[in-house]
Tab-separated table of C-alpha atoms in Angstrom:
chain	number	residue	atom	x	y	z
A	14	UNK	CA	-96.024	134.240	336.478
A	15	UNK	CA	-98.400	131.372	337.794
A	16	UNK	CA	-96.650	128.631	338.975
A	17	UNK	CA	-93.505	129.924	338.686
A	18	UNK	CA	-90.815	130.267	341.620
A	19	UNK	CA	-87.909	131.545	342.399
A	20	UNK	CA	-87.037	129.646	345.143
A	21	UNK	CA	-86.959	132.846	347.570
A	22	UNK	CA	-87.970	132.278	351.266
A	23	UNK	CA	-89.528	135.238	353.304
A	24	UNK	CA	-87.282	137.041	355.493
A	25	UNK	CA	-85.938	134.838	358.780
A	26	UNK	CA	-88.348	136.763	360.901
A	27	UNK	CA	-89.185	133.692	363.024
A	28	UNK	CA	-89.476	129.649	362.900
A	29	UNK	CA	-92.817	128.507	361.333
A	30	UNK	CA	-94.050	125.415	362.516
A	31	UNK	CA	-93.756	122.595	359.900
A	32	UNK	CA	-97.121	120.649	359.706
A	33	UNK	CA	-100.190	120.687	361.942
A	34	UNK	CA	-101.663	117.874	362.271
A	35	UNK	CA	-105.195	116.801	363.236
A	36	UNK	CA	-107.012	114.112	364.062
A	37	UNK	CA	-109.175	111.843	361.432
A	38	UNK	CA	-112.563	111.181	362.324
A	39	UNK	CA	-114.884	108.535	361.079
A	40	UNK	CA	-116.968	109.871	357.970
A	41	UNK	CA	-120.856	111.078	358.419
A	42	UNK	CA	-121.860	112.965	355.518
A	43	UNK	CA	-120.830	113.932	352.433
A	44	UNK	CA	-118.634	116.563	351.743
A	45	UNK	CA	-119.934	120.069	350.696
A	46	UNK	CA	-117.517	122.588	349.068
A	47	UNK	CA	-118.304	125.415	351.213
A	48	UNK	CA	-117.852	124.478	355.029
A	49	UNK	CA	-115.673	122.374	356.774
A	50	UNK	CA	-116.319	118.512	356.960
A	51	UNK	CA	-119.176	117.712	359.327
A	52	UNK	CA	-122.384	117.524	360.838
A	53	UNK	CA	-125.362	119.397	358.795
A	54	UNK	CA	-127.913	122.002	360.417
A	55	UNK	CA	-130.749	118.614	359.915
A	56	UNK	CA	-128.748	116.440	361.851
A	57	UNK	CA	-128.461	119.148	364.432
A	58	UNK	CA	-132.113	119.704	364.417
A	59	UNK	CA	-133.267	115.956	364.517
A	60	UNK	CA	-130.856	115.387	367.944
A	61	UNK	CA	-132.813	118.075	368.801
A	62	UNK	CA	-135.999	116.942	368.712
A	63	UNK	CA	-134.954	113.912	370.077
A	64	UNK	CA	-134.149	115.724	373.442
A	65	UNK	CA	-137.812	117.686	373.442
A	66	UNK	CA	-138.905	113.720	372.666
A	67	UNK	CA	-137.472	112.706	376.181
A	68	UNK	CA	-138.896	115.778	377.695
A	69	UNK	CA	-142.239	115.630	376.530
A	70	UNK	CA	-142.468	111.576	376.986
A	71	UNK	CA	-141.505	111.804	380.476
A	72	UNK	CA	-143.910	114.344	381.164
A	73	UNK	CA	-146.779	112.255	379.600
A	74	UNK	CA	-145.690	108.971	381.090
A	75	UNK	CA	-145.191	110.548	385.000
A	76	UNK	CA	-148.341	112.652	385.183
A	77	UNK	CA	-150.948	111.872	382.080
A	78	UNK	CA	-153.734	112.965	384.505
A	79	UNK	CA	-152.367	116.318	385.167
A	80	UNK	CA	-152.494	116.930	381.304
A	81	UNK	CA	-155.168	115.699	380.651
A	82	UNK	CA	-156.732	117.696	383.012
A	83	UNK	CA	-154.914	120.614	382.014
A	84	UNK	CA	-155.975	119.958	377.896
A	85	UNK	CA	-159.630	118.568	378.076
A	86	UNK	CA	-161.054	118.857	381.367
A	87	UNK	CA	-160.736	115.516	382.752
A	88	UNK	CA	-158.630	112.527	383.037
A	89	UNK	CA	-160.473	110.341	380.878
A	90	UNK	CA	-157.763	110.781	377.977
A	91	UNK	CA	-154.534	109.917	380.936
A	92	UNK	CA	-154.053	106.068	379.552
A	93	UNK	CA	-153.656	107.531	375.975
A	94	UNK	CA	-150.957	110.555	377.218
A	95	UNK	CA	-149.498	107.489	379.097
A	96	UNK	CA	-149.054	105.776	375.723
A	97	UNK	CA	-148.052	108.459	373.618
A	98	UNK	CA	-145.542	109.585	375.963
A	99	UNK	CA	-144.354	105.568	375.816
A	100	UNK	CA	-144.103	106.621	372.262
A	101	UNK	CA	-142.315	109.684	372.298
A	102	UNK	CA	-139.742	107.954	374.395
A	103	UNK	CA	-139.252	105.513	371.644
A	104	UNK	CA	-138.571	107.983	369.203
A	105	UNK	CA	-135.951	109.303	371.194
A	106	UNK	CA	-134.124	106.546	371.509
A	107	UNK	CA	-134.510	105.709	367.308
A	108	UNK	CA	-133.158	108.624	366.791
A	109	UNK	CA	-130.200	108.592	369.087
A	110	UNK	CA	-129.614	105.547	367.575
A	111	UNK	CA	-129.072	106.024	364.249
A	112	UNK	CA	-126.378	108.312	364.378
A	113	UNK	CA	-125.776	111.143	362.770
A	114	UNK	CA	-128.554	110.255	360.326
A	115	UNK	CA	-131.670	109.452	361.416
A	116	UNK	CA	-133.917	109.400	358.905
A	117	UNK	CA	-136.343	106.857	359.742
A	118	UNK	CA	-136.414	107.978	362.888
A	119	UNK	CA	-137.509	111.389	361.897
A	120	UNK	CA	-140.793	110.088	359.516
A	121	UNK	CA	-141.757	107.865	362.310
A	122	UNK	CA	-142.219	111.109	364.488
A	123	UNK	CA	-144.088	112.508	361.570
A	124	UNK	CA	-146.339	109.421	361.435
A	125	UNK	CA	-146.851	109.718	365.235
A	126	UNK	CA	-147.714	113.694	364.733
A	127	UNK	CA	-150.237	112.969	362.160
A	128	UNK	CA	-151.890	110.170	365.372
A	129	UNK	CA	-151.698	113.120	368.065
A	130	UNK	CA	-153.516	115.881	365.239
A	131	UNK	CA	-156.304	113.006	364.774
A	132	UNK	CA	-156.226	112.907	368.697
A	133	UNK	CA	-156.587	116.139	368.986
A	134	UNK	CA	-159.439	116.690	366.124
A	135	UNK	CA	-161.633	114.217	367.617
A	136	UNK	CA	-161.138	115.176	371.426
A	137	UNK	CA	-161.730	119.008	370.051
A	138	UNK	CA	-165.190	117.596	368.491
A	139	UNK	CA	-166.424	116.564	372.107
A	140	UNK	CA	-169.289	119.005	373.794
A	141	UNK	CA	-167.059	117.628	376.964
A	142	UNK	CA	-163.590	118.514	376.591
A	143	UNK	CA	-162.029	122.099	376.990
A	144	UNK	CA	-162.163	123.583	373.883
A	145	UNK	CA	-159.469	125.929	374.526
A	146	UNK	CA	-157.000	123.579	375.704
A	147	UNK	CA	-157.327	121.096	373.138
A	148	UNK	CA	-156.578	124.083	370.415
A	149	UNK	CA	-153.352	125.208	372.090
A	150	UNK	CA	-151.686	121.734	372.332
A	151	UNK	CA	-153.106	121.352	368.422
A	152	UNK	CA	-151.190	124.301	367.735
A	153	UNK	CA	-147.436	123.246	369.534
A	154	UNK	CA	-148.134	119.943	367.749
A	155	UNK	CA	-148.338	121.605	364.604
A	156	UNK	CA	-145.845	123.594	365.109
A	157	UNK	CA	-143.568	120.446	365.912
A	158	UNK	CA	-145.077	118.761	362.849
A	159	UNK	CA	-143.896	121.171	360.640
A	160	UNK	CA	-140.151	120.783	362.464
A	161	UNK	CA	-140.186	117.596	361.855
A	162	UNK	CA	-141.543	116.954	358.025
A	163	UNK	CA	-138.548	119.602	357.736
A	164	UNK	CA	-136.404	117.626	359.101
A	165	UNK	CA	-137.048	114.107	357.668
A	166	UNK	CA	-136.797	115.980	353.792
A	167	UNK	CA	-133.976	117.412	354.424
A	168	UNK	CA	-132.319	114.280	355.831
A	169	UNK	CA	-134.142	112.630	353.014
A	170	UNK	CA	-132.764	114.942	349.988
A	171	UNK	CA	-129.200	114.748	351.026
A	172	UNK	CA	-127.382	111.768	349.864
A	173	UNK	CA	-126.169	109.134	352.452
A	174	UNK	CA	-122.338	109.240	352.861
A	175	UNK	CA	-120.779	106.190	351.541
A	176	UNK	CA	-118.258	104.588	354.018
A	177	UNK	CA	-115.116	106.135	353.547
A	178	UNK	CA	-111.872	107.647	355.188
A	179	UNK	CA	-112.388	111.349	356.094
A	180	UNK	CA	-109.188	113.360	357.525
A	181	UNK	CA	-107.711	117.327	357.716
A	182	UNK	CA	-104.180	118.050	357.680
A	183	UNK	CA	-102.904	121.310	357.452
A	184	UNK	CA	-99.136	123.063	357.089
A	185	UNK	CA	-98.072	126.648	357.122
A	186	UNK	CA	-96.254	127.979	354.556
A	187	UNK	CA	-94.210	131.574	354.383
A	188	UNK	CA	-95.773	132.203	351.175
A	189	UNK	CA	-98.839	134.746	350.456
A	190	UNK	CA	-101.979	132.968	349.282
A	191	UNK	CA	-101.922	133.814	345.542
A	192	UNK	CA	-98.519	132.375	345.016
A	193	UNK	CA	-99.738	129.106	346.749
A	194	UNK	CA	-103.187	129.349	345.274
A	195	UNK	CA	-101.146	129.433	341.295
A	196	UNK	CA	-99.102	126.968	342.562
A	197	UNK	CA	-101.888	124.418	343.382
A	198	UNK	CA	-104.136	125.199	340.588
A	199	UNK	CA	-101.249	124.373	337.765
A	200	UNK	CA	-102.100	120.525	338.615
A	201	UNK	CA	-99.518	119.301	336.437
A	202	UNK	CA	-96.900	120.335	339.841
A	203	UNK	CA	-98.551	117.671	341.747
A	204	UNK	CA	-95.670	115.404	341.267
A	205	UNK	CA	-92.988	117.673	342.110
A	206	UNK	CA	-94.167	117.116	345.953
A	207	UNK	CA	-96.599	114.330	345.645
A	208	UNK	CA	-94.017	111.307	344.846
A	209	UNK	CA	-97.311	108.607	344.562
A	210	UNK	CA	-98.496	110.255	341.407
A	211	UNK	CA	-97.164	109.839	338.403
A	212	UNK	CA	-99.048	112.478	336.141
A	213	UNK	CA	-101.741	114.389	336.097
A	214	UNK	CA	-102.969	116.113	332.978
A	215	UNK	CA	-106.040	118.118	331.831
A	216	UNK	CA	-108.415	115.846	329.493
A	217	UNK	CA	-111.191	119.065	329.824
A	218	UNK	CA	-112.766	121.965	331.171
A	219	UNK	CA	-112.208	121.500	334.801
A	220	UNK	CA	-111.639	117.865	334.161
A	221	UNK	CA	-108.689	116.371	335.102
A	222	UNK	CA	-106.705	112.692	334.772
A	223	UNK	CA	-105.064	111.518	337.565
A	224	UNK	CA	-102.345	108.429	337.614
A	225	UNK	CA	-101.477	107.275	341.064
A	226	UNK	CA	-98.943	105.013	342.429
A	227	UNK	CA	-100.717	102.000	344.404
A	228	UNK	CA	-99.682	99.491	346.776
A	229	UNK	CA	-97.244	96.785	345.392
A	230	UNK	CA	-96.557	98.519	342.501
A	231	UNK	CA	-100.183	98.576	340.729
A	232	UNK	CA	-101.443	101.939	339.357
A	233	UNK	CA	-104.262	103.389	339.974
A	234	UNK	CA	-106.431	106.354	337.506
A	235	UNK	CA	-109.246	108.183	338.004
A	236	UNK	CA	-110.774	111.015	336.537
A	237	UNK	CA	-111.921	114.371	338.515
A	238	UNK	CA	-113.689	117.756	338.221
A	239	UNK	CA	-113.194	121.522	339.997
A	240	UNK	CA	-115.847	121.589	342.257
A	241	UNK	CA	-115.173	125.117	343.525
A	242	UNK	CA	-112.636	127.149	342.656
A	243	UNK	CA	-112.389	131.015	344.708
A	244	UNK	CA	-108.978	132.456	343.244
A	245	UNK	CA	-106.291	132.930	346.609
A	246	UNK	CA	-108.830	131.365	348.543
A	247	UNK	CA	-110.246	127.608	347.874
A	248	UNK	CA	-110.081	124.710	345.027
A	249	UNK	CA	-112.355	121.914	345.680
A	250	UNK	CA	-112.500	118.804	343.734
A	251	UNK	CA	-114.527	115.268	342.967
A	252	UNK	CA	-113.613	112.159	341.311
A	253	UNK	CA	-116.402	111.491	338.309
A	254	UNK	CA	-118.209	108.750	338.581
A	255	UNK	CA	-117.123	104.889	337.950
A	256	UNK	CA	-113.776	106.060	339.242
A	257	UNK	CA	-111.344	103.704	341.064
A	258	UNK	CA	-111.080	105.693	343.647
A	259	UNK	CA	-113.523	107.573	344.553
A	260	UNK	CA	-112.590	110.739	346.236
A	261	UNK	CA	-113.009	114.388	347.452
A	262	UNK	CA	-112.114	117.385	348.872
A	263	UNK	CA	-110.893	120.467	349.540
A	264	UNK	CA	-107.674	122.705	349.808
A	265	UNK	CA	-108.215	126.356	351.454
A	266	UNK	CA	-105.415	129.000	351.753
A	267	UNK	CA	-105.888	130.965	354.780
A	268	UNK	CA	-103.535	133.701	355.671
A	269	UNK	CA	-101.894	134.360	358.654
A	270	UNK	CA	-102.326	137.777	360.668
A	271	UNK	CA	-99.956	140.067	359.864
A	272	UNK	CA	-98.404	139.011	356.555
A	273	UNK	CA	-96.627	135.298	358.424
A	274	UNK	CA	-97.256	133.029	355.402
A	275	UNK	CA	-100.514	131.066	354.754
A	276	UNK	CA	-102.180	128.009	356.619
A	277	UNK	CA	-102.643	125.555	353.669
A	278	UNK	CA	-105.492	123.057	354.809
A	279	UNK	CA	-106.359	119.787	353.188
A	280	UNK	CA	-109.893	118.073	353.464
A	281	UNK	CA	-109.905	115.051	351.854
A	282	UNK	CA	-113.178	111.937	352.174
A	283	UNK	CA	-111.821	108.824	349.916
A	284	UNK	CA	-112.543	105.218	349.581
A	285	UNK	CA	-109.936	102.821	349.715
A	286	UNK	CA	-109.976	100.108	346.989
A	287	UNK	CA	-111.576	97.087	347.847
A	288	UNK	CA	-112.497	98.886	351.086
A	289	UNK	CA	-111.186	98.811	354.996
A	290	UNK	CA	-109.118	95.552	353.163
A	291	UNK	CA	-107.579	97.868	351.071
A	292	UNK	CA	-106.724	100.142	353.044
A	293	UNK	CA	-104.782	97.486	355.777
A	294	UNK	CA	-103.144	96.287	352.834
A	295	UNK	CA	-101.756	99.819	351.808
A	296	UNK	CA	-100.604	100.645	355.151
A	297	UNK	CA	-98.537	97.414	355.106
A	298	UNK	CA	-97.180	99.000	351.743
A	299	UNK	CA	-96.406	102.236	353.582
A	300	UNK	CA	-99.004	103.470	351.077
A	301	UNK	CA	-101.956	104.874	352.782
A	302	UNK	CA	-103.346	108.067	351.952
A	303	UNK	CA	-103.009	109.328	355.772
A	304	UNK	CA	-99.006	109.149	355.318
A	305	UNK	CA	-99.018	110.346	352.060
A	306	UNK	CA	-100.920	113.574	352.228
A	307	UNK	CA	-98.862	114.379	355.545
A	308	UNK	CA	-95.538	113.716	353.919
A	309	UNK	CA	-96.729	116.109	350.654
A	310	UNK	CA	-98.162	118.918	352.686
A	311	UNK	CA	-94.220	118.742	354.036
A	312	UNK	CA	-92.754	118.435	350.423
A	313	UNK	CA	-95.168	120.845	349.134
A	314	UNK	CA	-93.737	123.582	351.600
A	315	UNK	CA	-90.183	123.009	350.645
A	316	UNK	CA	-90.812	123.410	347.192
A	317	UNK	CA	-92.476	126.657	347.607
A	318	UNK	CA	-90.032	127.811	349.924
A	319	UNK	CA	-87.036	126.942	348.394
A	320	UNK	CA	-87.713	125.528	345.120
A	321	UNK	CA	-86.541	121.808	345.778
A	322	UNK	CA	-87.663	119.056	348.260
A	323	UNK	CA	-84.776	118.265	350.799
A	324	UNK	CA	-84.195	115.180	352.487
A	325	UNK	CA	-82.165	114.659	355.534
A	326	UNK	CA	-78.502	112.068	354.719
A	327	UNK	CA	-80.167	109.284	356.568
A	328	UNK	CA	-82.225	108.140	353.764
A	329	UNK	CA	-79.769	108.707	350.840
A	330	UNK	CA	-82.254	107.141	348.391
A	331	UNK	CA	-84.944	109.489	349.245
A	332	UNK	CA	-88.768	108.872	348.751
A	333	UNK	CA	-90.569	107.645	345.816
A	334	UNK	CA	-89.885	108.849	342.361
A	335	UNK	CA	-89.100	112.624	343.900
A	336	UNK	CA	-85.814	113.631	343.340
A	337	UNK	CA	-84.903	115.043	345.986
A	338	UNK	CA	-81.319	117.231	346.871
A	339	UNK	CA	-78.626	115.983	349.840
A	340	UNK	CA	-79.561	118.241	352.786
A	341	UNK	CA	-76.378	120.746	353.445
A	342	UNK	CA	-74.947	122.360	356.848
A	343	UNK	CA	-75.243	125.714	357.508
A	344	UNK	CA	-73.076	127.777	356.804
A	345	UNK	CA	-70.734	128.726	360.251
A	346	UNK	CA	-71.336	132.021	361.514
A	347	UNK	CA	-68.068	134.460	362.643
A	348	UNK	CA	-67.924	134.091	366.469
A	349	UNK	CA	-66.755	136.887	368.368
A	350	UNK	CA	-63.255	135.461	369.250
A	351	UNK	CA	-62.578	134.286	365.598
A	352	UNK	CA	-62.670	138.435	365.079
A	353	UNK	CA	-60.499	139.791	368.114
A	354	UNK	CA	-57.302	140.631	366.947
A	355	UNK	CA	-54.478	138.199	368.073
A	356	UNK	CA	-52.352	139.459	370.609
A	357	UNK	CA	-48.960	139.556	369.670
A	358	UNK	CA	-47.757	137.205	372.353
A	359	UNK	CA	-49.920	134.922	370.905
A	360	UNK	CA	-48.483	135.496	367.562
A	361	UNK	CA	-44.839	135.183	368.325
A	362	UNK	CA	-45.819	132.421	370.071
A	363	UNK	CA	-48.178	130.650	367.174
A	364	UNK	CA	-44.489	131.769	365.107
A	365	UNK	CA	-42.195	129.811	367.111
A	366	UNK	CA	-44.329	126.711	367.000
């Protein structure tokens, strides 16, 4: 039944390792549903063309007679290739940068393909230039034209990231995917591993309300929608706008060759409250998101795995508002003296003691 356990473990066919941890990296885009957290095909493309920039700038600023020779005939035009190589150069370097972003950077190389296509038109109207010439650089500029109007809309059309906190953690658990999957998707289990939130109930079709546990005892709600949800496979979720914390992410279940449990892996891009401030001030709380996702990922296998989050007798009052069960020994295994018969001197003599 979904979301319903036994508390059954697989077979003891080998140690699993508990959590995997990776590293967080800075945020630079939004997060899309479908692929991993990171750098989008535009972005690719623009660092790109800033690389054919240097290429092509240091070719017009080292020899502009050559090409000019080479596209009209003569040298008269080797100041200008001098300049617009200058120029190319500087675009390079714009886009570099910016970042992971550069938009600006990208319409300013339109704007300067729109000068060499002028260029180009006029030189190509001259009885003196080479005809031929002039029409194949007009059509690599075009083509690089049309690479770069691409490139600016498309870095144009998708939203800037806001600054945030971007990290990936990830746990294997010796569960198939559809149990986890059912598991996960009944949100009201969230606080049976996550000890931060207090509830979470559905308000609405995909729409969920979320009460969280803050630093020095505040609480914290926000509302959130399924963003994409591929039964056994992936949920994805945002916070709606106006939120107090505004959040999003990802959770994929990816099996493991062979039938050895399911990788569980969390992508998650929030904002602190109030900011990087926020977020120093959590951390003195023990509070931060970082430790808290890492520590559920751990409570979350437990539960699955044996139905009940354990805790070691070091920390008798546990974590949080999870109520959690004294960890027990193992039971002691029969060694192989404990069943050799006794020989009987050593029973008359364990007699006459």
């Amino acid at each position: 039944m979904q979301g319903s356990y036994d508390g059954a473990a697989f077979d003891e066919g080998g140690a699993m390792p508990e959590v995997m941890r990776r590293p967080r990296f800075p945020t630079t885009a939004g997060h899309e549903e479908s692929r991993t957290l990171g750098a989008t095909s535009p972005e690719r493309l623009a660092h790109r063309l800033g690389w054919f920039s240097i290429s092509l700038g240091l070719a017009e600023v080292l020899a502009p007679r050559l090409l000019s020779r080479l596209l009209v005939g003569s040298d008269r035009y080797a100041n200008l290739i001098r300049l617009y190589g200058a120029r190319e150069l500087a675009s390079a370097l714009m886009i570099f940068a910016q970042g992971a972003r550069p938009t600006a950077a990208m319409w300013s190389r339109v704007a300067g393909d729109a000068v060499d296509i002028a260029t180009l038109v006029a030189a190509g109207a001259s009885p003196r230039t080479n005809r031929g010439g002039v029409a194949i650089a007009a059509a690599s500029v075009l083509g690089v034209t049309a690479l770069d109007v691409y490139c600016a809309r498309q870095l144009s059309r998708e939203p800037r990231a806001e600054p945030g906190i971007r990290m990936t953690r990830s746990v294997v658990v010796n569960r198939p995917p559809h149990d986890l999957y059912a598991f996960w998707r009944e949100f009201e289990n969230f606080p049976r591993f996550m000890f931060h939130v207090q509830s979470v109930r559905r308000t609405g079709p995909g729409i969920t309300h979320w009460v969280v546990n803050g630093p020095a005892g505040a609480t914290v709600e926000w509302d959130a929608r399924i963003t994409s949800d591929i039964p056994n496979e992936v949920i994805a979720w945002q916070s709606l706008d106006g939120s107090q914390v505004d959040n999003r992410g990802v959770v994929r279940f990816e099996p493991r060759p062979g039938g050895r449990g399911t990788i569980v892996r969390v992508d998650l891009l929030y904002q602190p409250p109030a900011g990087r401030a926020g977020k120093l001030v959590a951390m003195l709380f023990n509070e931060s998101p970082e430790q808290q996702i890492y520590d559920d990922l751990h409570r979350f296998k437990q539960v699955v795995e044996t139905g009940e989050v354990m805790r070691s007798d070091g920390s008798p009052d546990g974590m949080g508002d999870v109520l959690q069960q004294p960890a027990q020994p193992l039971p002691r295994r029969r060694t192989i003296a404990s069943d050799t018969p006794k020989s009987s001197h050593e029973e008359s003599s364990g007699g006459t003691r």
